[in-house]
Amino acid sequence: MREHVRASLPLQDLLPNFVHAIIAQVARLGDNRAALLADWQRFDYLAGREVVCTVGTDVREGVAAGLNEEGRYRLRDPEGCVHEVIGGQLRLRAASLPEDSTGPGRG
C-alpha cells in the first residue's frame, strides 16, 4: 500500500478501520444478503470472462458466472455445465487478458 500512497501508514492506525468495515459487512450479510450479493455481482471483474479455475490438481476452464446465493463461485464449462467452486484459484485465461493489462511478466 505504501507504494501507492507514497506515505508510511502504521498498521495500528489502519487496523481498527479494517476490522470495523469487516464487522459491518458481516452484519450486513445477516441482515440483507441479497443486497450484498448484488453489490458483489456489480463489482465482479471476472464475470462473463474466460477463466481458469485451479483447485488442488483439478484445473477447469470456462466462463466466470458469478456467485450463487450460498457464496460459491460459478464456472460455466465449454459444454455449458455449471460448476460451483468453494475454494481454489480463479484467474483470467491468458487469451482474455485486456491488452493494456500489467502484472508479473507484463508491461
Tab-separated table of N, CA and C in Angstrom:
chain	number	residue	atom	x	y	z
A	1	MET	N	0.826	-1.184	0.000
A	1	MET	CA	0.000	0.000	0.000
A	1	MET	C	0.872	1.250	0.000
A	2	ARG	N	1.979	1.188	0.689
A	2	ARG	CA	2.861	2.340	0.788
A	2	ARG	C	3.285	2.842	-0.582
A	3	GLU	N	3.505	1.910	-1.539
A	3	GLU	CA	3.929	2.304	-2.876
A	3	GLU	C	2.870	3.142	-3.578
A	4	HIS	N	1.608	2.916	-3.248
A	4	HIS	CA	0.516	3.616	-3.917
A	4	HIS	C	0.231	4.993	-3.318
A	5	VAL	N	0.405	5.136	-2.010
A	5	VAL	CA	0.088	6.423	-1.382
A	5	VAL	C	1.325	7.243	-1.056
A	6	ARG	N	2.484	6.651	-1.242
A	6	ARG	CA	3.757	7.349	-1.017
A	6	ARG	C	3.877	7.905	0.404
A	7	ALA	N	3.336	7.169	1.361
A	7	ALA	CA	3.434	7.590	2.753
A	7	ALA	C	3.529	6.352	3.634
A	8	SER	N	4.025	6.552	4.820
A	8	SER	CA	4.092	5.467	5.779
A	8	SER	C	2.766	5.397	6.518
A	9	LEU	N	2.131	4.244	6.493
A	9	LEU	CA	0.844	4.068	7.154
A	9	LEU	C	0.990	2.999	8.230
A	10	PRO	N	1.053	3.421	9.485
A	10	PRO	CA	1.212	2.444	10.562
A	10	PRO	C	0.007	1.501	10.630
A	11	LEU	N	0.285	0.214	10.701
A	11	LEU	CA	-0.765	-0.794	10.741
A	11	LEU	C	-1.727	-0.563	11.900
A	12	GLN	N	-1.208	-0.160	13.045
A	12	GLN	CA	-2.074	0.042	14.206
A	12	GLN	C	-3.098	1.153	13.976
A	13	ASP	N	-2.827	2.067	13.052
A	13	ASP	CA	-3.796	3.112	12.721
A	13	ASP	C	-4.842	2.616	11.727
A	14	LEU	N	-4.456	1.704	10.854
A	14	LEU	CA	-5.365	1.195	9.828
A	14	LEU	C	-6.236	0.048	10.314
A	15	LEU	N	-5.701	-0.779	11.179
A	15	LEU	CA	-6.385	-1.994	11.591
A	15	LEU	C	-7.787	-1.764	12.151
A	16	PRO	N	-8.005	-0.788	13.034
A	16	PRO	CA	-9.373	-0.585	13.540
A	16	PRO	C	-10.382	-0.291	12.429
A	17	ASN	N	-9.963	0.450	11.414
A	17	ASN	CA	-10.868	0.743	10.295
A	17	ASN	C	-11.202	-0.521	9.507
A	18	PHE	N	-10.199	-1.352	9.269
A	18	PHE	CA	-10.443	-2.611	8.556
A	18	PHE	C	-11.380	-3.513	9.352
A	19	VAL	N	-11.108	-3.649	10.640
A	19	VAL	CA	-11.945	-4.505	11.490
A	19	VAL	C	-13.376	-3.995	11.502
A	20	HIS	N	-13.553	-2.689	11.650
A	20	HIS	CA	-14.898	-2.105	11.647
A	20	HIS	C	-15.616	-2.388	10.328
A	21	ALA	N	-14.923	-2.227	9.215
A	21	ALA	CA	-15.529	-2.468	7.899
A	21	ALA	C	-15.910	-3.933	7.726
A	22	ILE	N	-15.066	-4.839	8.191
A	22	ILE	CA	-15.371	-6.272	8.084
A	22	ILE	C	-16.577	-6.623	8.941
A	23	ILE	N	-16.615	-6.129	10.167
A	23	ILE	CA	-17.754	-6.400	11.055
A	23	ILE	C	-19.040	-5.855	10.453
A	24	ALA	N	-18.985	-4.665	9.867
A	24	ALA	CA	-20.180	-4.075	9.248
A	24	ALA	C	-20.667	-4.927	8.080
A	25	GLN	N	-19.749	-5.441	7.273
A	25	GLN	CA	-20.149	-6.273	6.133
A	25	GLN	C	-20.705	-7.620	6.585
A	26	VAL	N	-20.137	-8.196	7.637
A	26	VAL	CA	-20.669	-9.459	8.166
A	26	VAL	C	-22.071	-9.239	8.715
A	27	ALA	N	-22.284	-8.132	9.420
A	27	ALA	CA	-23.628	-7.816	9.926
A	27	ALA	C	-24.590	-7.617	8.764
A	28	ARG	N	-24.140	-6.947	7.737
A	28	ARG	CA	-24.978	-6.716	6.559
A	28	ARG	C	-25.336	-8.034	5.882
A	29	LEU	N	-24.410	-8.967	5.868
A	29	LEU	CA	-24.670	-10.275	5.277
A	29	LEU	C	-25.850	-10.945	5.970
A	30	GLY	N	-25.893	-10.846	7.288
A	30	GLY	CA	-27.008	-11.432	8.027
A	30	GLY	C	-28.301	-10.674	7.833
A	31	ASP	N	-28.218	-9.355	7.677
A	31	ASP	CA	-29.416	-8.522	7.563
A	31	ASP	C	-29.987	-8.502	6.155
A	32	ASN	N	-29.135	-8.379	5.165
A	32	ASN	CA	-29.620	-8.210	3.801
A	32	ASN	C	-28.676	-8.893	2.821
A	33	ARG	N	-28.750	-10.177	2.816
A	33	ARG	CA	-27.857	-10.988	1.988
A	33	ARG	C	-27.998	-10.675	0.499
A	34	ALA	N	-29.218	-10.452	0.053
A	34	ALA	CA	-29.463	-10.193	-1.373
A	34	ALA	C	-28.768	-8.915	-1.832
A	35	ALA	N	-28.787	-7.868	-1.002
A	35	ALA	CA	-28.141	-6.605	-1.373
A	35	ALA	C	-26.624	-6.771	-1.448
A	36	LEU	N	-26.061	-7.513	-0.509
A	36	LEU	CA	-24.618	-7.740	-0.518
A	36	LEU	C	-24.217	-8.553	-1.751
A	37	LEU	N	-25.009	-9.563	-2.086
A	37	LEU	CA	-24.734	-10.364	-3.277
A	37	LEU	C	-24.835	-9.509	-4.540
A	38	ALA	N	-25.827	-8.634	-4.599
A	38	ALA	CA	-25.980	-7.739	-5.762
A	38	ALA	C	-24.772	-6.816	-5.891
A	39	ASP	N	-24.274	-6.298	-4.762
A	39	ASP	CA	-23.070	-5.455	-4.794
A	39	ASP	C	-21.884	-6.247	-5.331
A	40	TRP	N	-21.737	-7.467	-4.838
A	40	TRP	CA	-20.619	-8.293	-5.287
A	40	TRP	C	-20.701	-8.520	-6.794
A	41	GLN	N	-21.890	-8.859	-7.276
A	41	GLN	CA	-22.061	-9.122	-8.704
A	41	GLN	C	-21.723	-7.880	-9.533
A	42	ARG	N	-22.082	-6.722	-9.033
A	42	ARG	CA	-21.827	-5.477	-9.761
A	42	ARG	C	-20.328	-5.201	-9.910
A	43	PHE	N	-19.544	-5.604	-8.927
A	43	PHE	CA	-18.106	-5.331	-8.948
A	43	PHE	C	-17.265	-6.538	-9.360
A	44	ASP	N	-17.902	-7.625	-9.773
A	44	ASP	CA	-17.189	-8.857	-10.119
A	44	ASP	C	-16.466	-8.695	-11.453
A	45	TYR	N	-15.170	-8.507	-11.400
A	45	TYR	CA	-14.347	-8.284	-12.591
A	45	TYR	C	-14.302	-9.516	-13.497
A	46	LEU	N	-14.394	-10.698	-12.914
A	46	LEU	CA	-14.267	-11.920	-13.697
A	46	LEU	C	-15.546	-12.315	-14.427
A	47	ALA	N	-16.693	-11.869	-13.958
A	47	ALA	CA	-17.977	-12.317	-14.514
A	47	ALA	C	-18.029	-12.129	-16.028
A	48	GLY	N	-18.395	-13.202	-16.721
A	48	GLY	CA	-18.525	-13.165	-18.169
A	48	GLY	C	-17.221	-13.336	-18.925
A	49	ARG	N	-16.120	-13.451	-18.215
A	49	ARG	CA	-14.814	-13.602	-18.862
A	49	ARG	C	-14.355	-15.056	-18.801
A	50	GLU	N	-13.487	-15.416	-19.729
A	50	GLU	CA	-12.904	-16.754	-19.727
A	50	GLU	C	-11.868	-16.837	-18.614
A	51	VAL	N	-12.009	-17.874	-17.776
A	51	VAL	CA	-11.132	-18.035	-16.623
A	51	VAL	C	-10.604	-19.460	-16.546
A	52	VAL	N	-9.599	-19.610	-15.715
A	52	VAL	CA	-9.068	-20.921	-15.354
A	52	VAL	C	-9.262	-21.048	-13.852
A	53	CYS	N	-9.823	-22.165	-13.425
A	53	CYS	CA	-10.044	-22.429	-12.009
A	53	CYS	C	-9.166	-23.602	-11.603
A	54	THR	N	-8.338	-23.392	-10.585
A	54	THR	CA	-7.459	-24.443	-10.094
A	54	THR	C	-7.801	-24.735	-8.645
A	55	VAL	N	-8.156	-25.988	-8.377
A	55	VAL	CA	-8.418	-26.457	-7.016
A	55	VAL	C	-7.553	-27.698	-6.824
A	56	GLY	N	-6.468	-27.536	-6.071
A	56	GLY	CA	-5.524	-28.639	-5.931
A	56	GLY	C	-4.931	-28.975	-7.285
A	57	THR	N	-5.111	-30.227	-7.719
A	57	THR	CA	-4.604	-30.640	-9.029
A	57	THR	C	-5.683	-30.575	-10.107
A	58	ASP	N	-6.913	-30.243	-9.725
A	58	ASP	CA	-8.028	-30.138	-10.678
A	58	ASP	C	-8.003	-28.762	-11.339
A	59	VAL	N	-7.938	-28.734	-12.658
A	59	VAL	CA	-7.926	-27.480	-13.410
A	59	VAL	C	-9.099	-27.498	-14.381
A	60	ARG	N	-9.932	-26.454	-14.333
A	60	ARG	CA	-11.070	-26.334	-15.246
A	60	ARG	C	-11.009	-24.973	-15.919
A	61	GLU	N	-11.459	-24.939	-17.159
A	61	GLU	CA	-11.569	-23.679	-17.885
A	61	GLU	C	-13.027	-23.448	-18.206
A	62	GLY	N	-13.402	-22.184	-18.277
A	62	GLY	CA	-14.776	-21.852	-18.619
A	62	GLY	C	-15.005	-20.362	-18.509
A	63	VAL	N	-16.273	-20.000	-18.399
A	63	VAL	CA	-16.657	-18.599	-18.278
A	63	VAL	C	-17.138	-18.362	-16.851
A	64	ALA	N	-16.596	-17.332	-16.216
A	64	ALA	CA	-16.991	-16.989	-14.853
A	64	ALA	C	-18.447	-16.554	-14.845
A	65	ALA	N	-19.224	-17.119	-13.911
A	65	ALA	CA	-20.658	-16.844	-13.862
A	65	ALA	C	-21.094	-16.238	-12.536
A	66	GLY	N	-20.169	-15.730	-11.733
A	66	GLY	CA	-20.521	-15.027	-10.506
A	66	GLY	C	-20.866	-15.943	-9.349
A	67	LEU	N	-21.214	-15.312	-8.231
A	67	LEU	CA	-21.553	-16.040	-7.011
A	67	LEU	C	-22.991	-16.529	-7.036
A	68	ASN	N	-23.219	-17.658	-6.366
A	68	ASN	CA	-24.597	-18.079	-6.142
A	68	ASN	C	-25.029	-17.601	-4.752
A	69	GLU	N	-26.233	-17.933	-4.341
A	69	GLU	CA	-26.776	-17.447	-3.068
A	69	GLU	C	-26.010	-17.967	-1.855
A	70	GLU	N	-25.300	-19.084	-2.005
A	70	GLU	CA	-24.531	-19.646	-0.891
A	70	GLU	C	-23.100	-19.123	-0.845
A	71	GLY	N	-22.720	-18.289	-1.800
A	71	GLY	CA	-21.378	-17.735	-1.819
A	71	GLY	C	-20.376	-18.556	-2.608
A	72	ARG	N	-20.846	-19.568	-3.307
A	72	ARG	CA	-19.952	-20.358	-4.159
A	72	ARG	C	-19.829	-19.675	-5.517
A	73	TYR	N	-18.615	-19.686	-6.055
A	73	TYR	CA	-18.416	-19.073	-7.369
A	73	TYR	C	-18.802	-20.080	-8.442
A	74	ARG	N	-19.489	-19.605	-9.476
A	74	ARG	CA	-19.954	-20.483	-10.550
A	74	ARG	C	-19.060	-20.341	-11.779
A	75	LEU	N	-18.792	-21.475	-12.390
A	75	LEU	CA	-17.967	-21.543	-13.591
A	75	LEU	C	-18.720	-22.377	-14.624
A	76	ARG	N	-18.994	-21.781	-15.782
A	76	ARG	CA	-19.685	-22.497	-16.866
A	76	ARG	C	-18.627	-23.046	-17.819
A	77	ASP	N	-18.573	-24.387	-17.920
A	77	ASP	CA	-17.553	-25.003	-18.776
A	77	ASP	C	-17.974	-24.938	-20.245
A	78	PRO	N	-17.078	-25.305	-21.171
A	78	PRO	CA	-17.392	-25.202	-22.605
A	78	PRO	C	-18.624	-26.006	-23.034
A	79	GLU	N	-18.982	-27.047	-22.269
A	79	GLU	CA	-20.168	-27.845	-22.593
A	79	GLU	C	-21.442	-27.239	-22.019
A	80	GLY	N	-21.310	-26.154	-21.251
A	80	GLY	CA	-22.474	-25.495	-20.673
A	80	GLY	C	-22.815	-25.932	-19.264
A	81	CYS	N	-22.066	-26.879	-18.701
A	81	CYS	CA	-22.304	-27.322	-17.324
A	81	CYS	C	-21.774	-26.265	-16.359
A	82	VAL	N	-22.534	-26.018	-15.298
A	82	VAL	CA	-22.115	-25.041	-14.295
A	82	VAL	C	-21.507	-25.784	-13.113
A	83	HIS	N	-20.295	-25.395	-12.744
A	83	HIS	CA	-19.594	-25.964	-11.601
A	83	HIS	C	-19.544	-24.898	-10.513
A	84	GLU	N	-19.732	-25.320	-9.259
A	84	GLU	CA	-19.657	-24.388	-8.136
A	84	GLU	C	-18.332	-24.586	-7.419
A	85	VAL	N	-17.634	-23.498	-7.191
A	85	VAL	CA	-16.302	-23.526	-6.601
A	85	VAL	C	-16.372	-22.947	-5.196
A	86	ILE	N	-15.849	-23.692	-4.228
A	86	ILE	CA	-15.828	-23.208	-2.848
A	86	ILE	C	-14.475	-22.591	-2.516
A	87	GLY	N	-13.410	-23.153	-3.027
A	87	GLY	CA	-12.070	-22.645	-2.762
A	87	GLY	C	-11.198	-22.883	-3.975
A	88	GLY	N	-10.007	-22.362	-3.944
A	88	GLY	CA	-9.097	-22.541	-5.063
A	88	GLY	C	-8.679	-21.203	-5.635
A	89	GLN	N	-8.209	-21.239	-6.861
A	89	GLN	CA	-7.727	-20.022	-7.518
A	89	GLN	C	-8.479	-19.818	-8.825
A	90	LEU	N	-9.007	-18.621	-9.004
A	90	LEU	CA	-9.629	-18.213	-10.265
A	90	LEU	C	-8.743	-17.153	-10.885
A	91	ARG	N	-8.440	-17.317	-12.164
A	91	ARG	CA	-7.665	-16.293	-12.855
A	91	ARG	C	-8.123	-16.221	-14.300
A	92	LEU	N	-7.914	-15.056	-14.891
A	92	LEU	CA	-8.267	-14.882	-16.295
A	92	LEU	C	-7.410	-15.790	-17.156
A	93	ARG	N	-8.019	-16.353	-18.182
A	93	ARG	CA	-7.231	-17.088	-19.177
A	93	ARG	C	-6.361	-16.087	-19.907
A	94	ALA	N	-5.178	-16.489	-20.291
A	94	ALA	CA	-4.243	-15.581	-20.965
A	94	ALA	C	-4.881	-14.932	-22.180
A	95	ALA	N	-5.693	-15.660	-22.924
A	95	ALA	CA	-6.316	-15.120	-24.138
A	95	ALA	C	-7.337	-14.034	-23.836
A	96	SER	N	-7.845	-13.975	-22.588
A	96	SER	CA	-8.876	-12.984	-22.290
A	96	SER	C	-8.355	-11.815	-21.464
A	97	LEU	N	-7.032	-11.728	-21.282
A	97	LEU	CA	-6.466	-10.580	-20.573
A	97	LEU	C	-6.620	-9.330	-21.428
A	98	PRO	N	-6.990	-8.198	-20.800
A	98	PRO	CA	-7.072	-6.946	-21.565
A	98	PRO	C	-5.714	-6.599	-22.157
A	99	GLU	N	-5.713	-5.942	-23.310
A	99	GLU	CA	-4.458	-5.602	-23.991
A	99	GLU	C	-3.555	-4.716	-23.151
A	100	ASP	N	-4.142	-3.841	-22.326
A	100	ASP	CA	-3.327	-2.935	-21.519
A	100	ASP	C	-3.010	-3.533	-20.153
A	101	SER	N	-3.215	-4.826	-19.985
A	101	SER	CA	-3.003	-5.494	-18.706
A	101	SER	C	-1.539	-5.410	-18.297
A	102	THR	N	-1.333	-5.142	-17.023
A	102	THR	CA	0.018	-5.171	-16.482
A	102	THR	C	0.023	-6.126	-15.314
A	103	GLY	N	1.143	-6.645	-15.007
A	103	GLY	CA	1.283	-7.586	-13.912
A	103	GLY	C	2.592	-8.315	-14.092
A	104	PRO	N	2.788	-9.393	-13.334
A	104	PRO	CA	4.041	-10.126	-13.450
A	104	PRO	C	4.300	-10.538	-14.893
A	105	GLY	N	5.434	-10.149	-15.404
A	105	GLY	CA	5.810	-10.513	-16.758
A	105	GLY	C	5.153	-9.668	-17.832
A	106	ARG	N	4.390	-8.634	-17.440
A	106	ARG	CA	3.705	-7.778	-18.415
A	106	ARG	C	4.088	-6.328	-18.141
A	107	GLY	N	4.264	-5.574	-19.186
A	107	GLY	CA	4.491	-4.124	-19.093
A	107	GLY	C	5.682	-3.757	-18.380
